[in-house]
């Protein structure tokens, strides 16, 4: 089922054309990485999905309806703006309680989301007094209110320290795995997006370069999938693997470790093979099909 | 599937109460200042005023102060749109229309009610004899503040924060002066200025222009007009103007209609604008 559809959407701000004839689809139950350089039009697209902006041309459809006309769609979405502006004079608690109140939620929901993002000790603090990282957590907390079906997060891990970033990513992972929450996430930190997402949209200067499931995109742009394998007898393992047609290259990283690149479409087959010979293998790890590589290939292929 | 989404009163209430909590301080200050001013003026002028006009005069500065407070509060719409704060509320099911109505309720209607009630109390304490005389005029004060709020809401809904405040201060401070001067001109338009010269009285095109100007000013400030109208009827006019000025009742009704129209325009703007 299509969750979001852009049909030849253009958006102008005076002389700037932030989106030019952008068309793409996002299916249900996806975590979408929204990738593109600064000024590409990511934030603009997200605001169009929220119905805060009206397309200059074309149509934006969210669950089949135009969000700027049908405002009730927003009740199913959680949104973290890129540069949220908070009422600085309020306490975290008063602010979140008000937003919860608008959604007919109560104290328990406010407590739940603040615990999820690690804000529970700061509920009495004025928003003004929070550090940037904690401000960002307030933003994420509010986006989670009301158990939305879709989360739109515009650079969610900006301003967070590595530990906090880890925590938030884990929360998001759980939300997707256990509650089947779909997400659209923009970020410039590609590895963390790769960890979460199964779908991607690439955009540059207002033009959509490509989009689709990552599994299809790896193949389409022949991005290598790399495994690290640790074994006692790496020679035998290497010999056995190199025979397979979908194994492209084997590199010895250290005395007990191999790096094996395979055709990404044979991911499952290769894993099955590894289980088969698991008595020879100490440990293996899926390293990457690198989203960064994919990004570069896509950007280069469309001059 | 198209739904006509009627605004939810519950959400409007939630948002209004939320804003009220945050802005309580500026209202408290406005209330205290106006009450003190009203009390002082009544003690100085109005207390044993022989003419109703004098009894009502003390309310004029209070209304001006309230208008400035209202404009400052309503300009918050423009500010919150520009800063993006409004997105956080809209992301939590508040609709654009509900947001505008909440602000109008809090910043426009609440001060009107506050002014009317606190002034009544002050008058009742300081000069109870005036309460009866002034009763009728309270409705005019209410409409006066209402149409003023609708004007500034319309400007604010277009995102002009500075203009909202400047226009608000300007209207708040000067509209009653403009109305007074124009009506004065009109009242004496039938007279030539000097007996000896052959300067003629105001001739039709100019006469209509003055009539139109003070009517517009009157619409923008029905209370001022109500007070001036007493003066008009009570003064001696050697040669009254050919068309009598509109009655204050007419003006009040037109002002109410205009308020609704302006509010409608503001709602239409907020529905389609980029936020
Ligand atoms: N309100 C606005 N008024 C004028 N120009 C705008 C406005 N919003 C966005 N733009 C312009 O539209 C283009 C796309 O901006 P957008 O914020 O969508 O980019 P982005 O992909 O989110 O970039 P970043 O990675 O820096 O956040 C930019 O050139 C930007 O300057
Ligand atoms: Mg952005």
PDB file of C-alpha atoms in Angstrom, chain A:
ATOM      1  CA  UNK A   1       0.000   0.000   0.000  1.00  0.00           C
ATOM      2  CA  UNK A   2       1.281   3.451  -0.843  1.00  0.00           C
ATOM      3  CA  UNK A   3       1.617   5.677   2.178  1.00  0.00           C
ATOM      4  CA  UNK A   4       3.023   8.772   0.528  1.00  0.00           C
ATOM      5  CA  UNK A   5       3.012   9.872  -3.055  1.00  0.00           C
ATOM      6  CA  UNK A   6       4.514  12.970  -4.674  1.00  0.00           C
ATOM      7  CA  UNK A   7       3.100  13.591  -8.145  1.00  0.00           C
ATOM      8  CA  UNK A   8       5.261  16.018 -10.088  1.00  0.00           C
ATOM      9  CA  UNK A   9       5.473  18.333  -7.145  1.00  0.00           C
ATOM     10  CA  UNK A  10       7.113  21.712  -7.497  1.00  0.00           C
ATOM     11  CA  UNK A  11       7.502  24.180  -4.677  1.00  0.00           C
ATOM     12  CA  UNK A  12       8.689  27.722  -5.180  1.00  0.00           C
ATOM     13  CA  UNK A  13       9.712  30.253  -2.563  1.00  0.00           C
ATOM     14  CA  UNK A  14       9.848  33.461  -4.553  1.00  0.00           C
ATOM     15  CA  UNK A  15      12.726  32.934  -6.951  1.00  0.00           C
ATOM     16  CA  UNK A  16      13.999  29.732  -5.360  1.00  0.00           C
ATOM     17  CA  UNK A  17      12.550  26.510  -6.691  1.00  0.00           C
ATOM     18  CA  UNK A  18      13.027  24.150  -3.773  1.00  0.00           C
ATOM     19  CA  UNK A  19      11.396  21.181  -5.520  1.00  0.00           C
ATOM     20  CA  UNK A  20      11.241  20.636  -9.269  1.00  0.00           C
ATOM     21  CA  UNK A  21       8.750  18.118 -10.588  1.00  0.00           C
ATOM     22  CA  UNK A  22       9.531  15.719  -7.790  1.00  0.00           C
ATOM     23  CA  UNK A  23       7.786  12.358  -8.053  1.00  0.00           C
ATOM     24  CA  UNK A  24       8.214   9.441  -5.690  1.00  0.00           C
ATOM     25  CA  UNK A  25       6.326   6.955  -3.582  1.00  0.00           C
ATOM     26  CA  UNK A  26       6.834   5.576  -0.123  1.00  0.00           C
ATOM     27  CA  UNK A  27       5.062   2.297   0.745  1.00  0.00           C
ATOM     28  CA  UNK A  28       3.669   1.384   4.146  1.00  0.00           C
ATOM     29  CA  UNK A  29       5.920  -0.144   6.798  1.00  0.00           C
ATOM     30  CA  UNK A  30       9.160   1.399   5.634  1.00  0.00           C
ATOM     31  CA  UNK A  31      11.926   3.346   7.280  1.00  0.00           C
ATOM     32  CA  UNK A  32      12.940   5.809   4.640  1.00  0.00           C
ATOM     33  CA  UNK A  33      16.320   7.474   4.510  1.00  0.00           C
ATOM     34  CA  UNK A  34      15.883  10.887   2.948  1.00  0.00           C
ATOM     35  CA  UNK A  35      19.281  11.743   1.536  1.00  0.00           C
ATOM     36  CA  UNK A  36      20.663  14.758  -0.220  1.00  0.00           C
ATOM     37  CA  UNK A  37      23.122  17.605   0.258  1.00  0.00           C
ATOM     38  CA  UNK A  38      22.279  20.904   1.971  1.00  0.00           C
ATOM     39  CA  UNK A  39      19.491  22.762   0.244  1.00  0.00           C
ATOM     40  CA  UNK A  40      18.344  19.677  -1.671  1.00  0.00           C
ATOM     41  CA  UNK A  41      14.722  20.072  -0.608  1.00  0.00           C
ATOM     42  CA  UNK A  42      14.406  17.496   2.178  1.00  0.00           C
ATOM     43  CA  UNK A  43      12.904  19.810   4.779  1.00  0.00           C
ATOM     44  CA  UNK A  44      10.598  21.289   2.154  1.00  0.00           C
ATOM     45  CA  UNK A  45       9.338  17.809   1.237  1.00  0.00           C
ATOM     46  CA  UNK A  46       8.695  16.975   4.881  1.00  0.00           C
ATOM     47  CA  UNK A  47       6.724  20.172   5.422  1.00  0.00           C
ATOM     48  CA  UNK A  48       4.695  19.356   2.327  1.00  0.00           C
ATOM     49  CA  UNK A  49       3.871  15.958   3.822  1.00  0.00           C
ATOM     50  CA  UNK A  50       2.774  17.673   7.047  1.00  0.00           C
ATOM     51  CA  UNK A  51       0.573  20.042   5.054  1.00  0.00           C
ATOM     52  CA  UNK A  52       2.419  23.123   6.347  1.00  0.00           C
ATOM     53  CA  UNK A  53       3.266  24.072   2.787  1.00  0.00           C
ATOM     54  CA  UNK A  54       1.059  24.014  -0.260  1.00  0.00           C
ATOM     55  CA  UNK A  55       2.630  22.667  -3.453  1.00  0.00           C
ATOM     56  CA  UNK A  56       3.049  25.270  -6.189  1.00  0.00           C
ATOM     57  CA  UNK A  57       2.359  22.541  -8.726  1.00  0.00           C
ATOM     58  CA  UNK A  58       1.462  18.851  -8.597  1.00  0.00           C
ATOM     59  CA  UNK A  59      -0.016  16.928  -5.704  1.00  0.00           C
ATOM     60  CA  UNK A  60       1.231  15.518  -2.432  1.00  0.00           C
ATOM     61  CA  UNK A  61      -0.825  12.578  -1.208  1.00  0.00           C
ATOM     62  CA  UNK A  62      -0.582  11.071   2.261  1.00  0.00           C
ATOM     63  CA  UNK A  63      -2.745   7.985   2.670  1.00  0.00           C
ATOM     64  CA  UNK A  64      -4.478   9.160  -0.471  1.00  0.00           C
ATOM     65  CA  UNK A  65      -5.367  12.635   0.769  1.00  0.00           C
ATOM     66  CA  UNK A  66      -3.890  16.077   0.398  1.00  0.00           C
ATOM     67  CA  UNK A  67      -2.480  17.045   3.784  1.00  0.00           C
ATOM     68  CA  UNK A  68      -2.799  20.819   3.407  1.00  0.00           C
ATOM     69  CA  UNK A  69      -6.512  20.393   2.736  1.00  0.00           C
ATOM     70  CA  UNK A  70      -7.279  17.553   5.090  1.00  0.00           C
ATOM     71  CA  UNK A  71      -5.629  18.517   8.327  1.00  0.00           C
ATOM     72  CA  UNK A  72      -6.871  15.485  10.251  1.00  0.00           C
ATOM     73  CA  UNK A  73      -4.144  13.418   8.583  1.00  0.00           C
ATOM     74  CA  UNK A  74      -1.653  14.993  10.964  1.00  0.00           C
ATOM     75  CA  UNK A  75      -3.158  13.140  13.914  1.00  0.00           C
ATOM     76  CA  UNK A  76      -1.548   9.950  12.558  1.00  0.00           C
ATOM     77  CA  UNK A  77       1.885  11.525  12.150  1.00  0.00           C
ATOM     78  CA  UNK A  78       4.597  12.506  14.605  1.00  0.00           C
ATOM     79  CA  UNK A  79       6.857  15.304  13.448  1.00  0.00           C
ATOM     80  CA  UNK A  80      10.216  16.612  14.541  1.00  0.00           C
ATOM     81  CA  UNK A  81      11.007  19.900  12.789  1.00  0.00           C
ATOM     82  CA  UNK A  82      14.538  20.648  11.668  1.00  0.00           C
ATOM     83  CA  UNK A  83      14.752  23.824  13.747  1.00  0.00           C
ATOM     84  CA  UNK A  84      12.025  23.508  16.355  1.00  0.00           C
ATOM     85  CA  UNK A  85      11.132  26.685  18.237  1.00  0.00           C
ATOM     86  CA  UNK A  86       9.944  26.002  21.741  1.00  0.00           C
ATOM     87  CA  UNK A  87       8.112  28.192  24.229  1.00  0.00           C
ATOM     88  CA  UNK A  88      11.192  28.914  26.326  1.00  0.00           C
ATOM     89  CA  UNK A  89       9.247  30.227  29.313  1.00  0.00           C
ATOM     90  CA  UNK A  90       7.563  26.883  30.017  1.00  0.00           C
ATOM     91  CA  UNK A  91       8.730  23.781  31.833  1.00  0.00           C
ATOM     92  CA  UNK A  92       9.265  20.614  29.834  1.00  0.00           C
ATOM     93  CA  UNK A  93       6.309  19.085  31.605  1.00  0.00           C
ATOM     94  CA  UNK A  94       3.881  21.942  30.905  1.00  0.00           C
ATOM     95  CA  UNK A  95       4.857  22.032  27.274  1.00  0.00           C
ATOM     96  CA  UNK A  96       4.541  18.298  26.668  1.00  0.00           C
ATOM     97  CA  UNK A  97       1.322  18.168  28.677  1.00  0.00           C
ATOM     98  CA  UNK A  98      -0.228  20.808  26.485  1.00  0.00           C
ATOM     99  CA  UNK A  99       0.666  18.967  23.273  1.00  0.00           C
ATOM    100  CA  UNK A 100      -0.618  15.743  24.812  1.00  0.00           C
ATOM    101  CA  UNK A 101      -3.811  17.545  25.805  1.00  0.00           C
ATOM    102  CA  UNK A 102      -4.429  18.629  22.228  1.00  0.00           C
ATOM    103  CA  UNK A 103      -4.304  14.952  21.295  1.00  0.00           C
ATOM    104  CA  UNK A 104      -6.583  13.963  24.192  1.00  0.00           C
ATOM    105  CA  UNK A 105      -3.723  12.195  25.954  1.00  0.00           C
ATOM    106  CA  UNK A 106      -2.897  12.317  29.631  1.00  0.00           C
ATOM    107  CA  UNK A 107      -0.073  12.327  32.126  1.00  0.00           C
ATOM    108  CA  UNK A 108       0.827   8.711  31.554  1.00  0.00           C
ATOM    109  CA  UNK A 109       1.602   9.361  27.899  1.00  0.00           C
ATOM    110  CA  UNK A 110       3.791  12.343  28.738  1.00  0.00           C
ATOM    111  CA  UNK A 111       5.671  10.211  31.239  1.00  0.00           C
ATOM    112  CA  UNK A 112       6.069   7.389  28.761  1.00  0.00           C
ATOM    113  CA  UNK A 113       7.629   9.487  25.999  1.00  0.00           C
ATOM    114  CA  UNK A 114       9.866  11.398  28.355  1.00  0.00           C
ATOM    115  CA  UNK A 115      11.169   8.142  29.781  1.00  0.00           C
ATOM    116  CA  UNK A 116      11.800   6.824  26.261  1.00  0.00           C
ATOM    117  CA  UNK A 117      14.093   9.725  25.433  1.00  0.00           C
ATOM    118  CA  UNK A 118      15.639  10.107  28.889  1.00  0.00           C
ATOM    119  CA  UNK A 119      13.993  13.322  29.994  1.00  0.00           C
ATOM    120  CA  UNK A 120      12.248  12.075  33.121  1.00  0.00           C
ATOM    121  CA  UNK A 121      14.580  13.887  35.510  1.00  0.00           C
ATOM    122  CA  UNK A 122      14.234  17.215  33.758  1.00  0.00           C
ATOM    123  CA  UNK A 123      10.479  17.568  33.637  1.00  0.00           C
ATOM    124  CA  UNK A 124      10.423  20.529  36.041  1.00  0.00           C
ATOM    125  CA  UNK A 125      13.119  22.461  34.227  1.00  0.00           C
ATOM    126  CA  UNK A 126      12.331  25.492  32.122  1.00  0.00           C
ATOM    127  CA  UNK A 127      12.892  24.721  28.450  1.00  0.00           C
ATOM    128  CA  UNK A 128      15.147  27.779  28.323  1.00  0.00           C
ATOM    129  CA  UNK A 129      17.607  26.117  30.695  1.00  0.00           C
ATOM    130  CA  UNK A 130      18.113  22.920  28.671  1.00  0.00           C
ATOM    131  CA  UNK A 131      21.270  22.142  26.733  1.00  0.00           C
ATOM    132  CA  UNK A 132      20.956  21.622  23.000  1.00  0.00           C
ATOM    133  CA  UNK A 133      21.022  17.858  23.303  1.00  0.00           C
ATOM    134  CA  UNK A 134      18.185  17.874  25.819  1.00  0.00           C
ATOM    135  CA  UNK A 135      16.222  20.314  23.678  1.00  0.00           C
ATOM    136  CA  UNK A 136      16.536  17.814  20.868  1.00  0.00           C
ATOM    137  CA  UNK A 137      15.173  15.128  23.182  1.00  0.00           C
ATOM    138  CA  UNK A 138      12.168  17.309  23.949  1.00  0.00           C
ATOM    139  CA  UNK A 139      11.617  17.462  20.205  1.00  0.00           C
ATOM    140  CA  UNK A 140      11.833  13.716  19.817  1.00  0.00           C
ATOM    141  CA  UNK A 141       9.604  13.160  22.852  1.00  0.00           C
ATOM    142  CA  UNK A 142       6.854  15.326  21.423  1.00  0.00           C
ATOM    143  CA  UNK A 143       7.059  13.554  18.073  1.00  0.00           C
ATOM    144  CA  UNK A 144       6.331  10.255  19.820  1.00  0.00           C
ATOM    145  CA  UNK A 145       3.175  11.479  21.591  1.00  0.00           C
ATOM    146  CA  UNK A 146       0.030   9.674  20.546  1.00  0.00           C
ATOM    147  CA  UNK A 147       1.728   6.586  19.114  1.00  0.00           C
ATOM    148  CA  UNK A 148       1.841   7.851  15.527  1.00  0.00           C
ATOM    149  CA  UNK A 149       1.810   5.442  12.587  1.00  0.00           C
ATOM    150  CA  UNK A 150       4.350   7.567  10.771  1.00  0.00           C
ATOM    151  CA  UNK A 151       7.273   9.505  12.188  1.00  0.00           C
ATOM    152  CA  UNK A 152       8.785  12.324  10.182  1.00  0.00           C
ATOM    153  CA  UNK A 153      12.122  13.207  11.701  1.00  0.00           C
ATOM    154  CA  UNK A 154      14.160  16.039  10.240  1.00  0.00           C
ATOM    155  CA  UNK A 155      17.714  15.398  11.430  1.00  0.00           C
ATOM    156  CA  UNK A 156      16.730  13.696  14.697  1.00  0.00           C
ATOM    157  CA  UNK A 157      20.236  13.097  15.983  1.00  0.00           C
ATOM    158  CA  UNK A 158      21.579  16.591  15.390  1.00  0.00           C
ATOM    159  CA  UNK A 159      23.100  18.034  18.579  1.00  0.00           C
ATOM    160  CA  UNK A 160      23.210  14.689  20.373  1.00  0.00           C
ATOM    161  CA  UNK A 161      26.351  13.216  21.898  1.00  0.00           C
ATOM    162  CA  UNK A 162      27.326   9.706  20.727  1.00  0.00           C
ATOM    163  CA  UNK A 163      25.710   7.962  23.683  1.00  0.00           C
ATOM    164  CA  UNK A 164      22.454   9.840  23.309  1.00  0.00           C
ATOM    165  CA  UNK A 165      22.522   9.241  19.568  1.00  0.00           C
ATOM    166  CA  UNK A 166      22.841   5.522  20.242  1.00  0.00           C
ATOM    167  CA  UNK A 167      19.905   5.610  22.684  1.00  0.00           C
ATOM    168  CA  UNK A 168      17.638   7.442  20.283  1.00  0.00           C
ATOM    169  CA  UNK A 169      18.539   5.150  17.395  1.00  0.00           C
ATOM    170  CA  UNK A 170      17.732   2.152  19.578  1.00  0.00           C
ATOM    171  CA  UNK A 171      14.379   3.657  20.533  1.00  0.00           C
ATOM    172  CA  UNK A 172      13.570   4.221  16.873  1.00  0.00           C
ATOM    173  CA  UNK A 173      14.611   0.673  15.979  1.00  0.00           C
ATOM    174  CA  UNK A 174      12.332  -0.772  18.627  1.00  0.00           C
ATOM    175  CA  UNK A 175       9.451   1.428  17.476  1.00  0.00           C
ATOM    176  CA  UNK A 176       9.794   0.115  13.955  1.00  0.00           C
ATOM    177  CA  UNK A 177      10.341  -3.530  14.885  1.00  0.00           C
ATOM    178  CA  UNK A 178       7.734  -3.872  17.595  1.00  0.00           C
ATOM    179  CA  UNK A 179       5.134  -1.252  16.825  1.00  0.00           C
ATOM    180  CA  UNK A 180       5.555  -1.246  13.040  1.00  0.00           C
ATOM    181  CA  UNK A 181       5.951   2.520  13.000  1.00  0.00           C
ATOM    182  CA  UNK A 182       6.967   3.838   9.588  1.00  0.00           C
ATOM    183  CA  UNK A 183       9.544   6.599   9.491  1.00  0.00           C
ATOM    184  CA  UNK A 184      10.983   9.149   7.153  1.00  0.00           C
ATOM    185  CA  UNK A 185      14.325  10.347   8.422  1.00  0.00           C
ATOM    186  CA  UNK A 186      16.654  12.926   7.020  1.00  0.00           C
ATOM    187  CA  UNK A 187      20.183  13.035   8.295  1.00  0.00           C
ATOM    188  CA  UNK A 188      23.652  13.775   7.071  1.00  0.00           C
ATOM    189  CA  UNK A 189      25.070  10.931   9.127  1.00  0.00           C
ATOM    190  CA  UNK A 190      24.751   8.175   6.586  1.00  0.00           C
ATOM    191  CA  UNK A 191      25.889   5.153   8.665  1.00  0.00           C
ATOM    192  CA  UNK A 192      23.180   5.673  11.250  1.00  0.00           C
ATOM    193  CA  UNK A 193      20.540   5.965   8.547  1.00  0.00           C
ATOM    194  CA  UNK A 194      21.795   2.769   7.025  1.00  0.00           C
ATOM    195  CA  UNK A 195      21.339   1.029  10.323  1.00  0.00           C
ATOM    196  CA  UNK A 196      17.665   1.920  10.468  1.00  0.00           C
ATOM    197  CA  UNK A 197      16.341   2.160   6.979  1.00  0.00           C
ATOM    198  CA  UNK A 198      15.070  -0.234   4.354  1.00  0.00           C
ATOM    199  CA  UNK A 199      13.993   2.383   1.834  1.00  0.00           C
ATOM    200  CA  UNK A 200      15.646   5.504   0.459  1.00  0.00           C
ATOM    201  CA  UNK A 201      15.004   8.644  -1.503  1.00  0.00           C
ATOM    202  CA  UNK A 202      17.895  10.519  -3.073  1.00  0.00           C
ATOM    203  CA  UNK A 203      17.352  14.134  -3.872  1.00  0.00           C
ATOM    204  CA  UNK A 204      19.581  16.936  -5.082  1.00  0.00           C
ATOM    205  CA  UNK A 205      18.785  20.552  -5.957  1.00  0.00           C
ATOM    206  CA  UNK A 206      15.068  19.867  -5.821  1.00  0.00           C
ATOM    207  CA  UNK A 207      15.204  16.903  -8.193  1.00  0.00           C
ATOM    208  CA  UNK A 208      14.544  13.325  -7.109  1.00  0.00           C
ATOM    209  CA  UNK A 209      17.471  11.235  -8.380  1.00  0.00           C
ATOM    210  CA  UNK A 210      16.169   7.823  -7.426  1.00  0.00           C
ATOM    211  CA  UNK A 211      14.138   6.037  -4.781  1.00  0.00           C
ATOM    212  CA  UNK A 212      13.194   2.545  -3.765  1.00  0.00           C
ATOM    213  CA  UNK A 213      13.878  -0.335  -1.400  1.00  0.00           C
ATOM    214  CA  UNK A 214      17.531  -0.471  -0.446  1.00  0.00           C
ATOM    215  CA  UNK A 215      17.707  -4.134  -1.412  1.00  0.00           C
ATOM    216  CA  UNK A 216      16.765  -3.195  -4.959  1.00  0.00           C
ATOM    217  CA  UNK A 217      18.992  -0.155  -5.061  1.00  0.00           C
ATOM    218  CA  UNK A 218      22.116  -2.110  -4.013  1.00  0.00           C
ATOM    219  CA  UNK A 219      21.586  -4.348  -6.984  1.00  0.00           C
ATOM    220  CA  UNK A 220      20.628  -1.613  -9.417  1.00  0.00           C
ATOM    221  CA  UNK A 221      23.782   0.339  -8.733  1.00  0.00           C
ATOM    222  CA  UNK A 222      25.851  -2.798  -8.091  1.00  0.00           C
ATOM    223  CA  UNK A 223      27.040  -1.731  -4.696  1.00  0.00           C
ATOM    224  CA  UNK A 224      29.104  -4.465  -3.075  1.00  0.00           C
ATOM    225  CA  UNK A 225      27.950  -6.227   0.023  1.00  0.00           C
ATOM    226  CA  UNK A 226      30.797  -6.966   2.387  1.00  0.00           C
ATOM    227  CA  UNK A 227      31.071  -9.615   5.117  1.00  0.00           C
ATOM    228  CA  UNK A 228      33.870  -9.964   7.649  1.00  0.00           C
ATOM    229  CA  UNK A 229      34.620 -13.549   8.508  1.00  0.00           C
ATOM    230  CA  UNK A 230      36.854 -14.838  11.293  1.00  0.00           C
ATOM    231  CA  UNK A 231      38.134 -18.391  10.979  1.00  0.00           C
ATOM    232  CA  UNK A 232      40.972 -20.520  12.280  1.00  0.00           C
ATOM    233  CA  UNK A 233      41.869 -21.864   8.858  1.00  0.00           C
ATOM    234  CA  UNK A 234      41.156 -18.966   6.588  1.00  0.00           C
ATOM    235  CA  UNK A 235      42.842 -20.535   3.568  1.00  0.00           C
ATOM    236  CA  UNK A 236      40.328 -23.399   3.283  1.00  0.00           C
ATOM    237  CA  UNK A 237      37.388 -21.119   3.852  1.00  0.00           C
ATOM    238  CA  UNK A 238      38.656 -18.691   1.231  1.00  0.00           C
ATOM    239  CA  UNK A 239      39.126 -21.446  -1.301  1.00  0.00           C
ATOM    240  CA  UNK A 240      35.662 -22.757  -0.711  1.00  0.00           C
ATOM    241  CA  UNK A 241      34.074 -19.338  -1.061  1.00  0.00           C
ATOM    242  CA  UNK A 242      35.910 -18.123  -4.123  1.00  0.00           C
ATOM    243  CA  UNK A 243      34.375 -20.939  -6.179  1.00  0.00           C
ATOM    244  CA  UNK A 244      30.944 -19.394  -5.872  1.00  0.00           C
ATOM    245  CA  UNK A 245      30.029 -17.149  -8.780  1.00  0.00           C
ATOM    246  CA  UNK A 246      28.409 -14.483  -6.587  1.00  0.00           C
ATOM    247  CA  UNK A 247      31.564 -13.920  -4.569  1.00  0.00           C
ATOM    248  CA  UNK A 248      33.418 -11.057  -6.198  1.00  0.00           C
ATOM    249  CA  UNK A 249      36.501 -10.669  -4.067  1.00  0.00           C
ATOM    250  CA  UNK A 250      38.169 -11.935  -0.931  1.00  0.00           C
ATOM    251  CA  UNK A 251      40.616  -9.867   1.011  1.00  0.00           C
ATOM    252  CA  UNK A 252      42.717 -11.002   3.956  1.00  0.00           C
ATOM    253  CA  UNK A 253      42.536  -8.301   6.590  1.00  0.00           C
ATOM    254  CA  UNK A 254      44.579  -9.998   9.303  1.00  0.00           C
ATOM    255  CA  UNK A 255      45.867 -13.481  10.038  1.00  0.00           C
ATOM    256  CA  UNK A 256      42.444 -14.715  11.121  1.00  0.00           C
ATOM    257  CA  UNK A 257      40.066 -12.405   9.290  1.00  0.00           C
ATOM    258  CA  UNK A 258      38.690 -12.216   5.756  1.00  0.00           C
ATOM    259  CA  UNK A 259      36.673  -9.576   4.004  1.00  0.00           C
ATOM    260  CA  UNK A 260      34.370 -11.044   1.379  1.00  0.00           C
ATOM    261  CA  UNK A 261      32.486  -8.927  -1.158  1.00  0.00           C
ATOM    262  CA  UNK A 262      29.473 -10.523  -2.751  1.00  0.00           C
ATOM    263  CA  UNK A 263      26.766  -9.648  -5.189  1.00  0.00           C
ATOM    264  CA  UNK A 264      24.169  -7.968  -2.963  1.00  0.00           C
ATOM    265  CA  UNK A 265      21.284  -9.937  -4.466  1.00  0.00           C
ATOM    266  CA  UNK A 266      22.800 -13.157  -3.069  1.00  0.00           C
ATOM    267  CA  UNK A 267      22.827 -11.937   0.492  1.00  0.00           C
ATOM    268  CA  UNK A 268      20.498 -14.705   1.750  1.00  0.00           C
ATOM    269  CA  UNK A 269      22.210 -17.477  -0.233  1.00  0.00           C
ATOM    270  CA  UNK A 270      25.563 -16.414   1.108  1.00  0.00           C
ATOM    271  CA  UNK A 271      24.344 -16.406   4.689  1.00  0.00           C
ATOM    272  CA  UNK A 272      22.946 -19.895   4.203  1.00  0.00           C
ATOM    273  CA  UNK A 273      26.300 -21.011   2.915  1.00  0.00           C
ATOM    274  CA  UNK A 274      28.041 -19.581   5.958  1.00  0.00           C
ATOM    275  CA  UNK A 275      25.707 -21.462   8.289  1.00  0.00           C
ATOM    276  CA  UNK A 276      26.434 -24.602   6.368  1.00  0.00           C
ATOM    277  CA  UNK A 277      30.167 -24.331   6.956  1.00  0.00           C
ATOM    278  CA  UNK A 278      29.850 -22.832  10.415  1.00  0.00           C
ATOM    279  CA  UNK A 279      32.140 -25.415  11.980  1.00  0.00           C
ATOM    280  CA  UNK A 280      35.018 -23.798  10.120  1.00  0.00           C
ATOM    281  CA  UNK A 281      34.039 -20.292  11.035  1.00  0.00           C
ATOM    282  CA  UNK A 282      34.507 -18.618  14.373  1.00  0.00           C
ATOM    283  CA  UNK A 283      32.404 -15.549  13.704  1.00  0.00           C
ATOM    284  CA  UNK A 284      30.981 -13.633  10.786  1.00  0.00           C
ATOM    285  CA  UNK A 285      29.537 -10.210  10.475  1.00  0.00           C
ATOM    286  CA  UNK A 286      27.644  -8.405   7.781  1.00  0.00           C
ATOM    287  CA  UNK A 287      29.765  -5.318   7.372  1.00  0.00           C
ATOM    288  CA  UNK A 288      27.983  -3.124   4.909  1.00  0.00           C
ATOM    289  CA  UNK A 289      26.400  -2.556   1.691  1.00  0.00           C
ATOM    290  CA  UNK A 290      27.458   0.968   2.028  1.00  0.00           C
ATOM    291  CA  UNK A 291      24.753   3.601   1.820  1.00  0.00           C
ATOM    292  CA  UNK A 292      27.494   6.176   1.371  1.00  0.00           C
ATOM    293  CA  UNK A 293      28.755   4.329  -1.707  1.00  0.00           C
ATOM    294  CA  UNK A 294      25.235   4.091  -3.036  1.00  0.00           C
ATOM    295  CA  UNK A 295      24.741   7.781  -2.455  1.00  0.00           C
ATOM    296  CA  UNK A 296      27.888   8.629  -4.373  1.00  0.00           C
ATOM    297  CA  UNK A 297      27.031   6.324  -7.242  1.00  0.00           C
ATOM    298  CA  UNK A 298      23.544   7.745  -7.600  1.00  0.00           C
ATOM    299  CA  UNK A 299      24.707  11.328  -7.439  1.00  0.00           C
ATOM    300  CA  UNK A 300      27.434  10.624 -10.011  1.00  0.00           C
ATOM    301  CA  UNK A 301      25.197   8.710 -12.385  1.00  0.00           C
ATOM    302  CA  UNK A 302      22.870  11.718 -12.708  1.00  0.00           C
ATOM    303  CA  UNK A 303      25.020  14.676 -13.672  1.00  0.00           C
TER     304      UNK A 303
END
